[in-house]
Short mmCIF file of C-alpha atoms in Angstrom, two decimals:
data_model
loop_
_atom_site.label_atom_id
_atom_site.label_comp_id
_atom_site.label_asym_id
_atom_site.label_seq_id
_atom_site.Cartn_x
_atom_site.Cartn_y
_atom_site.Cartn_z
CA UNK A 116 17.84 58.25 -24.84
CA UNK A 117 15.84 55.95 -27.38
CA UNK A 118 17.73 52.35 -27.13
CA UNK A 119 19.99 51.25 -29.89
CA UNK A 120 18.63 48.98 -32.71
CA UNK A 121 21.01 46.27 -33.16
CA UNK A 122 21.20 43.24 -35.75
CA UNK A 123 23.93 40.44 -34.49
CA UNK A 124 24.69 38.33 -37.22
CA UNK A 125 25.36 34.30 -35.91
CA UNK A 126 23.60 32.56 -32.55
CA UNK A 127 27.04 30.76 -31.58
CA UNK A 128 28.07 31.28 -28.19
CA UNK A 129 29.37 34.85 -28.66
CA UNK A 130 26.47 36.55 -30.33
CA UNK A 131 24.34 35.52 -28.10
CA UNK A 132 26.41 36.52 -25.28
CA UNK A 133 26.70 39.94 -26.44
CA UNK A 134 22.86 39.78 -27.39
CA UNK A 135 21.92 39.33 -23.73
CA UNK A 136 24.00 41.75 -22.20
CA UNK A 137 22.83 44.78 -24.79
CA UNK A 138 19.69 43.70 -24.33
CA UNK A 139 19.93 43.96 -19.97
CA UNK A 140 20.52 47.52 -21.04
CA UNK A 141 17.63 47.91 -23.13
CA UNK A 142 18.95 47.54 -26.68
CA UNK A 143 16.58 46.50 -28.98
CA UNK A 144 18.58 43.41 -30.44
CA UNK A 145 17.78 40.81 -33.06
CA UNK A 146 19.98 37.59 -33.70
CA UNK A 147 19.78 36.37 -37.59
CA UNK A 148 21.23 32.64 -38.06
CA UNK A 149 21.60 30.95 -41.21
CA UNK A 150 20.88 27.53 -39.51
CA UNK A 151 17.05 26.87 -39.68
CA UNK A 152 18.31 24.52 -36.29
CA UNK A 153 17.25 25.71 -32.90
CA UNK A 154 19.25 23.58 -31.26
CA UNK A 155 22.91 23.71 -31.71
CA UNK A 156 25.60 20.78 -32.87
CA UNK A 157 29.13 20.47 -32.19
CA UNK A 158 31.69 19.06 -29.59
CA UNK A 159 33.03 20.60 -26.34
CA UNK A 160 35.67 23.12 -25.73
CA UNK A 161 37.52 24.37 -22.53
CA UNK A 162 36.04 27.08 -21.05
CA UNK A 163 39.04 28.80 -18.77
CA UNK A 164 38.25 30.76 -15.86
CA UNK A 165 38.29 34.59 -17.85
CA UNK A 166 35.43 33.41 -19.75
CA UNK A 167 33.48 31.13 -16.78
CA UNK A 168 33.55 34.73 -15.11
CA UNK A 169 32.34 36.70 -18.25
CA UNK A 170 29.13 33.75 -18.07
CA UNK A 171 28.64 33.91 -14.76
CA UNK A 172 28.22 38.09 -14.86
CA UNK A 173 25.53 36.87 -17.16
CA UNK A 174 23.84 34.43 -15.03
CA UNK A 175 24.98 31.38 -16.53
CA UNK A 176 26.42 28.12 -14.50
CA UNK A 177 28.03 26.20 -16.96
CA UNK A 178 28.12 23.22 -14.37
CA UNK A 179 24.48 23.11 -14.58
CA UNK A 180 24.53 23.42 -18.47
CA UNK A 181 26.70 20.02 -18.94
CA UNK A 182 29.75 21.57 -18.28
CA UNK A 183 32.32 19.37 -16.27
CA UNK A 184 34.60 20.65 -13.72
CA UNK A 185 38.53 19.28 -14.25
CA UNK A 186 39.82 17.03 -11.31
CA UNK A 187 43.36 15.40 -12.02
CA UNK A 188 44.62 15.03 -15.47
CA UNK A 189 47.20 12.22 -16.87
CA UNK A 190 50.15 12.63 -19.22
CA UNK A 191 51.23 9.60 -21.22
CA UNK A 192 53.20 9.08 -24.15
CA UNK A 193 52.14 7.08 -26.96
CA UNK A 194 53.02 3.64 -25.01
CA UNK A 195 51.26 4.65 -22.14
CA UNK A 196 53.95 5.44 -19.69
CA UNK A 197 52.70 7.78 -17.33
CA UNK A 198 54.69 11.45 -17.80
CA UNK A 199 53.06 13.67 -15.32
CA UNK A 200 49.78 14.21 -13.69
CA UNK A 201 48.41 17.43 -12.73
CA UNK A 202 45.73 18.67 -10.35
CA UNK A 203 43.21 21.25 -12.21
CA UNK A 204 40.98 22.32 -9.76
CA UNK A 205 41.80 25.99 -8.48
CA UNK A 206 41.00 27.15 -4.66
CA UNK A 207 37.07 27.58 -3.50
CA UNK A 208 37.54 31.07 -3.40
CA UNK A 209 38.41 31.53 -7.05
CA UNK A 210 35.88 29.43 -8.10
CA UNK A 211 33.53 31.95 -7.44
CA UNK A 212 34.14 34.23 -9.62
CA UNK A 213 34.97 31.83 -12.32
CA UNK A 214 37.00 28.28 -12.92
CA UNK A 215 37.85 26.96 -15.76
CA UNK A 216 35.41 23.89 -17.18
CA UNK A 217 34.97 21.76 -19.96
CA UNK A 218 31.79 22.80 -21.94
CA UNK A 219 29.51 20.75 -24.02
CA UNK A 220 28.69 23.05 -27.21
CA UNK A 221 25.10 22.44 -27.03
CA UNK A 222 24.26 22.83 -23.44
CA UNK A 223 25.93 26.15 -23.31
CA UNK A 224 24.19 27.57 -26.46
CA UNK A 225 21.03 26.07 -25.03
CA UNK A 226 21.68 28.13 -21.49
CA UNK A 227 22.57 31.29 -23.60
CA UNK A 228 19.50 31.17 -25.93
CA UNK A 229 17.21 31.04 -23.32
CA UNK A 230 18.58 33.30 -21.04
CA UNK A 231 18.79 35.52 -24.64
CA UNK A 232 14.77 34.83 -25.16
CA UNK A 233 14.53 35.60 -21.13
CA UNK A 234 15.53 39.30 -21.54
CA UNK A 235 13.34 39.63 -24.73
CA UNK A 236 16.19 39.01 -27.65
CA UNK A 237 14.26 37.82 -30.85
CA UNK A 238 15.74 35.48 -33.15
CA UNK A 239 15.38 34.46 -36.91
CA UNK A 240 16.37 31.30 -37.90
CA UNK A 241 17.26 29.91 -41.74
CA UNK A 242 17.83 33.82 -41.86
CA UNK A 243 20.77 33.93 -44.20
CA UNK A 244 22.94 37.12 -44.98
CA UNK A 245 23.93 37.44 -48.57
CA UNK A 246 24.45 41.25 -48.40
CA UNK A 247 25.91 43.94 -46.22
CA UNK A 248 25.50 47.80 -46.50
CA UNK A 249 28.26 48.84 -43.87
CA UNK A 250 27.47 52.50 -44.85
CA UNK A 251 23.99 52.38 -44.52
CA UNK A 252 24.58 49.79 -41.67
CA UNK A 253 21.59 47.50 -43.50
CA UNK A 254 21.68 43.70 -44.10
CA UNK A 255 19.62 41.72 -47.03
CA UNK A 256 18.77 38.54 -46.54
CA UNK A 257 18.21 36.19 -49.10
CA UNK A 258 14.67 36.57 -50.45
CA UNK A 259 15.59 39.95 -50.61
CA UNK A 260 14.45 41.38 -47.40
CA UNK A 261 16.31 44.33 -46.21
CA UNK A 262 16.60 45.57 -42.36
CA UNK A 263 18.41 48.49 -41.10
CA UNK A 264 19.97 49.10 -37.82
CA UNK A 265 22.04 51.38 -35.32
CA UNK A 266 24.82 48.58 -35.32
CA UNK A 267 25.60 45.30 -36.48
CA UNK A 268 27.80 42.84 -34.98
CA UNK A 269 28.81 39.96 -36.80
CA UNK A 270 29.78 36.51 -34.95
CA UNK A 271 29.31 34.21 -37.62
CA UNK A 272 32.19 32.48 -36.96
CA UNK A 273 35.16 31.38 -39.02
CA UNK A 274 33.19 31.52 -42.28
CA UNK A 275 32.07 34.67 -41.87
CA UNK A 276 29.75 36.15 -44.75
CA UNK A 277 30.29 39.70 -43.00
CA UNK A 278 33.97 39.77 -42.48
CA UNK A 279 34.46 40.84 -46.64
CA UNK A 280 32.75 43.86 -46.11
CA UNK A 281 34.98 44.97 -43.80
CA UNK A 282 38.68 44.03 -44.92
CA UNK A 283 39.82 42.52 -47.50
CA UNK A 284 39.73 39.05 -47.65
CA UNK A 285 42.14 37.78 -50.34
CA UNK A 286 44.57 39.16 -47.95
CA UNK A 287 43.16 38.48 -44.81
CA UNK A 288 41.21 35.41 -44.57
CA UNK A 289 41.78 31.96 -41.90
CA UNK A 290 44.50 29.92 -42.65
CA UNK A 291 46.46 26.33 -41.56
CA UNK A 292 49.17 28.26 -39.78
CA UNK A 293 50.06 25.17 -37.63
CA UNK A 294 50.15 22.11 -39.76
CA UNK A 295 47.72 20.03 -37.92
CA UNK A 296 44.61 18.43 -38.39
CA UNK A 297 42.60 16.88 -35.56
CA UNK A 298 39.73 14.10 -35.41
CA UNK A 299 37.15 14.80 -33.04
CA UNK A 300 34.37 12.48 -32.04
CA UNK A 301 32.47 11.24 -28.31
CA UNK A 302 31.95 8.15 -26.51
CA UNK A 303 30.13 6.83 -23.47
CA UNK A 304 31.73 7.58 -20.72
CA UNK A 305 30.02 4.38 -19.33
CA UNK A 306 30.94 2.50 -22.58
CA UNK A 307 34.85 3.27 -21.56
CA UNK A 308 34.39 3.14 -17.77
CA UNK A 309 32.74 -0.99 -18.31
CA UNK A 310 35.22 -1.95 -20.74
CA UNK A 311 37.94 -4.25 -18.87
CA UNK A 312 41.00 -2.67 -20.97
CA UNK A 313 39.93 0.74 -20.51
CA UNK A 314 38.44 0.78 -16.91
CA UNK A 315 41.68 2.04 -15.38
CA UNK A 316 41.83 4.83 -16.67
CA UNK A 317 38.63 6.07 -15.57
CA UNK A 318 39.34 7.56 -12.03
CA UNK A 319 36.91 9.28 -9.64
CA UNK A 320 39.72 11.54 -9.01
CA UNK A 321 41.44 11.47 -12.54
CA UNK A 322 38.94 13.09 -15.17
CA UNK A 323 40.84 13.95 -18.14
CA UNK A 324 43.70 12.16 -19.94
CA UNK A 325 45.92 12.61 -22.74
CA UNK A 326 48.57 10.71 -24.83
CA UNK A 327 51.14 12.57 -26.87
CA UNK A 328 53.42 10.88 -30.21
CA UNK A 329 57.12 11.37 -30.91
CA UNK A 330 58.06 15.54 -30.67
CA UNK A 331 54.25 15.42 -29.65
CA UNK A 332 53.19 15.42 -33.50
CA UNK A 333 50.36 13.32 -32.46
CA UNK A 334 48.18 13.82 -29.50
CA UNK A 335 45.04 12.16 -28.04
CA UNK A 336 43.24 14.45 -25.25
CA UNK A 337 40.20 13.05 -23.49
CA UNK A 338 37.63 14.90 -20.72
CA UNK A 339 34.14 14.45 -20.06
CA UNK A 340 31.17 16.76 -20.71
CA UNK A 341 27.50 16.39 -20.91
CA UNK A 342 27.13 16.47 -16.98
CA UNK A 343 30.06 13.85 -17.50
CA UNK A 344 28.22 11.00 -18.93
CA UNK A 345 30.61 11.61 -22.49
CA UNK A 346 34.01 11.81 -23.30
CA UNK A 347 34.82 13.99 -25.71
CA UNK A 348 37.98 13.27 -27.84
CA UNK A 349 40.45 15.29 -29.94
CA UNK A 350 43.23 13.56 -31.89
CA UNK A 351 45.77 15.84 -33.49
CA UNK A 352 48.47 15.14 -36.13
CA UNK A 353 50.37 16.56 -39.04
CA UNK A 354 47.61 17.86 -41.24
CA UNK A 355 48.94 15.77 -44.72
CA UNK A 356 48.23 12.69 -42.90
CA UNK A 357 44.04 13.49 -42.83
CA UNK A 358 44.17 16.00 -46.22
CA UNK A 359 44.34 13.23 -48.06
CA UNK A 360 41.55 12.07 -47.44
CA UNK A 361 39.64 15.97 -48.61
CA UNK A 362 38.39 16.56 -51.85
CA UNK A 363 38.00 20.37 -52.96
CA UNK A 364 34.71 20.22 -51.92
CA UNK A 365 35.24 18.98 -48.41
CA UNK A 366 37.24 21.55 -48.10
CA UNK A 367 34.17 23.86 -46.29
CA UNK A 368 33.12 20.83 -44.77
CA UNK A 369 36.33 20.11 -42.51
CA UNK A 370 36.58 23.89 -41.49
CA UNK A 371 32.78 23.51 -40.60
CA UNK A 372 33.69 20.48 -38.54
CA UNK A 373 31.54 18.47 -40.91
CA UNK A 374 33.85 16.27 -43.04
CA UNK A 375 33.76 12.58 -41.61
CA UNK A 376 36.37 10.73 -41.75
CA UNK A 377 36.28 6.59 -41.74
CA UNK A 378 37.70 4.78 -38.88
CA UNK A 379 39.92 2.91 -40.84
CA UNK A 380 42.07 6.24 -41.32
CA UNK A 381 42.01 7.16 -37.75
CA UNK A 382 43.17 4.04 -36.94
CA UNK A 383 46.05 4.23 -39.63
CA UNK A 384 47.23 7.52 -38.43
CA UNK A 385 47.45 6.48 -34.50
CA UNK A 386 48.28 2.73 -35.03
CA UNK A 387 51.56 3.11 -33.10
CA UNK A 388 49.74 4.17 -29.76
CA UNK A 389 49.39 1.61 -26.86
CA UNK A 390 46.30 -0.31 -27.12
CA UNK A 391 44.27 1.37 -25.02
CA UNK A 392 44.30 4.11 -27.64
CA UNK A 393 43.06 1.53 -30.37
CA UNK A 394 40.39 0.17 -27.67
CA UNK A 395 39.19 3.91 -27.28
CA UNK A 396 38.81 4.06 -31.12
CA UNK A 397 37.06 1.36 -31.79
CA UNK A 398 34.56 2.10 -29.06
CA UNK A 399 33.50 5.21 -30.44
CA UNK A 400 30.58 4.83 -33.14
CA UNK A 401 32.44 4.77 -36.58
CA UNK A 402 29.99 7.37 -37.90
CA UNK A 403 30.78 9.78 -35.67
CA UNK A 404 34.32 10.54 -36.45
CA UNK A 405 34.89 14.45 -37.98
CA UNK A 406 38.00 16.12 -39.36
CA UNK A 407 38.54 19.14 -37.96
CA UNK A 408 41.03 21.29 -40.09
CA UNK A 409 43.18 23.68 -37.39
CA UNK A 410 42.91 27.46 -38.11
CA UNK A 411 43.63 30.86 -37.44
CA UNK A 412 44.15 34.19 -39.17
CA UNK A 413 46.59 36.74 -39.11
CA UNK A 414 46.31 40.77 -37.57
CA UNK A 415 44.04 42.21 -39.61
CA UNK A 416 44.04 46.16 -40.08
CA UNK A 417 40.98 46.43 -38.63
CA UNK A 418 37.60 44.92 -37.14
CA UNK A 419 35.03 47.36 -37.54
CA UNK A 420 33.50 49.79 -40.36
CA UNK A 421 31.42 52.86 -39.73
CA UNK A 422 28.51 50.51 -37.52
CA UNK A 423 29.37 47.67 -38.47
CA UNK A 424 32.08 45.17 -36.57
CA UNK A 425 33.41 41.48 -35.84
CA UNK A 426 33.52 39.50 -32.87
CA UNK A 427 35.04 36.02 -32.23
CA UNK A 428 35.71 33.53 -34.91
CA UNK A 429 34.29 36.30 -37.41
CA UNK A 430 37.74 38.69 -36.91
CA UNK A 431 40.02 36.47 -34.94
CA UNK A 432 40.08 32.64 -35.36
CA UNK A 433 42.57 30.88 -33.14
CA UNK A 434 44.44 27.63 -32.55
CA UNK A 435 42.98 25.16 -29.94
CA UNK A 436 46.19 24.83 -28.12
CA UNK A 437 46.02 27.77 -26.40
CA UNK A 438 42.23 26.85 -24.69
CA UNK A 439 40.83 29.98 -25.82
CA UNK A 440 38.98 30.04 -28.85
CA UNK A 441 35.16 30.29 -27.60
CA UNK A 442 36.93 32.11 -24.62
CA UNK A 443 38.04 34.93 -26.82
CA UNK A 444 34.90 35.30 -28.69
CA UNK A 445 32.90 35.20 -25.22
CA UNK A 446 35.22 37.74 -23.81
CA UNK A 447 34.41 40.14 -27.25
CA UNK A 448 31.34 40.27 -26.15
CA UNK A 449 31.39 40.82 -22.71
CA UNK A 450 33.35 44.18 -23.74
CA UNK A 451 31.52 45.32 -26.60
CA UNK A 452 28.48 44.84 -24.57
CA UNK A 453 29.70 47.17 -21.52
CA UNK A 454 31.26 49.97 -23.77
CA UNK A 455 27.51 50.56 -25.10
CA UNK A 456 25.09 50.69 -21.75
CA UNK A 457 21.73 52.15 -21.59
CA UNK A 458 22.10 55.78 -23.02
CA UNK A 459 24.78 55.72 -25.26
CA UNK A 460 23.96 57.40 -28.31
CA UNK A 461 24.29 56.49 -32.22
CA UNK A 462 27.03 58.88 -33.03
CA UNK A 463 28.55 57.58 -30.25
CA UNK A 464 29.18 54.23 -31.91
CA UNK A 465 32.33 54.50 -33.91
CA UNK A 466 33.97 55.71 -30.96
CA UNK A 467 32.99 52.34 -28.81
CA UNK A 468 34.01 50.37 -31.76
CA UNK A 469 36.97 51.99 -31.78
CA UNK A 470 37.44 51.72 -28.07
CA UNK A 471 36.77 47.95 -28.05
CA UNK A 472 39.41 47.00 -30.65
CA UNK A 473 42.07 49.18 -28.65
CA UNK A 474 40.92 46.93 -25.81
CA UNK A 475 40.72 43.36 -27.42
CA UNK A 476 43.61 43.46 -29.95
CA UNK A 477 46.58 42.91 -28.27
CA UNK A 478 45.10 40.47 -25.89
CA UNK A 479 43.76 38.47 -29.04
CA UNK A 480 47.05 39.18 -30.34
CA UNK A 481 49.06 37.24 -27.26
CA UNK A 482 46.81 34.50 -27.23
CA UNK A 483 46.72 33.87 -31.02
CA UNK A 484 50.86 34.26 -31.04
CA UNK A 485 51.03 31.82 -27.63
CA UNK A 486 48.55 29.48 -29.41
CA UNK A 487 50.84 29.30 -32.66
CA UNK A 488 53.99 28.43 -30.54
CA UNK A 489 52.11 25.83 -28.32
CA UNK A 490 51.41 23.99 -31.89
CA UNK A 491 55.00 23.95 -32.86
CA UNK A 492 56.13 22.55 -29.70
CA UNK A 493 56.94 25.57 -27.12
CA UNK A 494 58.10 23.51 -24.10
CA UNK A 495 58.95 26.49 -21.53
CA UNK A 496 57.43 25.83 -18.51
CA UNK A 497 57.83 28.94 -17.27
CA UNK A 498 56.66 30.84 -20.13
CA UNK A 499 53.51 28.49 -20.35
CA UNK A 500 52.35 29.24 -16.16
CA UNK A 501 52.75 32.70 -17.08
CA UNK A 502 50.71 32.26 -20.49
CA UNK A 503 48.04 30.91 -18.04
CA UNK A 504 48.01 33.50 -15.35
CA UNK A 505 47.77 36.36 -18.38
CA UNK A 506 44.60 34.21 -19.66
CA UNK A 507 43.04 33.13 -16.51
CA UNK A 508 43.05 36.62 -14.23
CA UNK A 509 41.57 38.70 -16.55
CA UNK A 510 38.53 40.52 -16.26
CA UNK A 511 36.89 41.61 -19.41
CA UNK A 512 34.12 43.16 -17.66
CA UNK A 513 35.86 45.02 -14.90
CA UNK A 514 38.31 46.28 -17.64
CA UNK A 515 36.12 47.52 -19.92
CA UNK A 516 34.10 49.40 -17.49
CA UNK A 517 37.51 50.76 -16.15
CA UNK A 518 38.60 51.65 -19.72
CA UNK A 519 35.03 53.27 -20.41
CA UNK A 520 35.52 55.52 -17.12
CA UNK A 521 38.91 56.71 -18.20
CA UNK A 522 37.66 57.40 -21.63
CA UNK A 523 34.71 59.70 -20.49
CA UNK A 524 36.57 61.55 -17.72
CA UNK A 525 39.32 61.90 -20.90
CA UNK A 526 36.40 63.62 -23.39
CA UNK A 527 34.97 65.68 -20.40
#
């Protein structure tokens, strides 16, 4: 059987992720990015353990990447009382297979592009998609070039320039569901660790930390990444207090974690915290603050059209609070990739598109639905261990390979 052609649309993290594993089973895949960047920008994100397995199945260590392993983590309310501490790490044994880490964006799209170039996936960069043919399964870029393919998979994220041509957008589109913004910006771990206020906090055995407001409307989470030389930080609150500050035409910006925002108004907004909150502001570089405006989307009918579908961000955009955002997209790929292996045929296609919503949906669904409570202040411990069991144990792999089997025995 001749291989497929395929055209991913967005080098993320998912599209590459699905790029590598088509292209272990010989598809002949091409990544188009609208960035003319190699190198990827952006913050860090918590990778949980479903995901470190999907990466792993791919050959990537996301401890040797920049990614940082959680030790002990510290609850405190806004005066600094301490409310609980936890212990993150999970048992040897399980590690194996995957554990959950904090991930430094560019590290882990630096692992997956090369691992990407490794099994011969060729990318175009400043390649930008201004038109989509889902019936003749063609994309033009601007300049006008055209390219046709066997499938196209579009993981261009939350701003997708795919996602109208397969639903309809003034219905379905991402929205503030949540009513928070959130600041994000890093510091030196060593700039926090030498700083005589600040030094106690920064335990061998204690590597993230967190401070929530009154009815936790306001929260400051810390952890390291970068092969733990940075803290990365992530200050939520009540999204009128930052929208402000956003004229119409930031508007892009802040959903593209672009819009910077002026120390001055982070400090008005978390003034109340103790002062080793203030200390923490003021050692981070006052150019490096970004708003980051909190989104999701709602079920959509549908992901896909004839060859043409959406993965990650690009179909499903999620709230933070449920730690699964890149570890949704990730596991879209993983399952995509499986339910088309070396041999599967072009009329085959709708059928695996098909298959892989069936499999993804309600899962996304859960998560999104968890997420959304988390925001508004879901408190049940009970419901929140079993939250993380249902997001930590699955396999996306082993799933869709057991879903596949059924599925051909079932058309036999």
């Amino acid at each position: 059987m001749a291989p497929l052609k395929i055209i991913i649309v967005g080098a993320g993290i998912a599209g590459p992720a699905a790029a590598i594993d088509l292209a272990r089973s010989s598809h002949d895949v091409t990544i188009y990015e609208r960035s003319s960047l190699s190198t990827e920008t952006g913050y860090a994100f918590r990778i949980t353990a479903n995901s470190d397995r999907c990466l792993k199945y791919l050959g990537i260590d996301t401890i040797a990447g920049g990614a940082v392993a959680p030790e002990r983590g510290i609850v405190m309310n806004a005066e600094g009382q301490v409310l609980h501490e936890r212990l993150e790490r999970t048992e040897a044994e399980k590690e194996k297979n995957g554990t959950g880490v904090f991930a430094y964006r560019p590290g882990l799209h630096k692992q997956l592009m090369e691992t990407a170039h490794e099994f011969k996936v060729k990318t175009k960069l400043g390649a930008k998609v201004i038109d989509v043919d889902v019936a003749k399964t063609t994309i033009t870029l601007e300049g006008g070039e055209q390219i046709s393919a066997d499938l196209i998979i579009a993981a261009d994220g939350v701003q997708s320039v795919v996602r109208p041509y397969i639903i309809d957008t003034s219905q379905h589109f991402p929205r503030a569901s949540s009513g928070h913004n959130a600041f994000r910006f890093m510091v030196s771990k060593s700039l926090v660790r030498n700083d005589g206020s600040m030094s106690s906090l920064v335990k061998d055995d204690a590597n993230m930390f967190s401070w929530a407001g009154v009815h936790a409307s306001k929260r400051i989470i810390v952890y390291p990444v970068d092969h733990d030389k940075q803290f990365n930080v992530v200050c939520t609150h009540p999204e009128e207090l930052s929208d402000k500050e956003n004229t119409e035409e930031d508007e892009a910006a802040a959903v593209a974690y672009n819009q910077k925002a002026s120390i001055e108004s982070v400090l008005s907004i978390y003034g109340e915290f103790e002062p080793r909150t203030i200390r923490l502001l003021k050692l981070a570089d006052p150019e490096g603050f970004r708003i980051w405006k909190l989104t999701d989307m709602d079920e959509t009918p549908h992901w896909s059209s004839n060859h043409t579908t959406l993965l990650g961000d690009a179909c499903h955009p999620v709230l933070p609070f449920g730690f699964s955002g890149a570890s949704m997209g990730i596991e879209d790929a993983l399952t995509l990739s499986t339910l088309l292996p070396s041999g599967v045929e072009t009329k085959d296609i709708p059928n695996r598109l098909q298959l892989y919503e069936n499999i993804r949906r309600p899962r996304v669904a859960t998560v999104r639905d968890t997420s959304r409570d988390i925001a508004r202040g879901l408190d049940d411990r009970q419901r929140l261990r079993e939250y993380f069991q249902f997001l930590t144990s699955h396999d996306a792999v082993k799933h869709a390979q057991e879903t596949l089997e059924k599925h051909l025995k079932s058309s036999e």
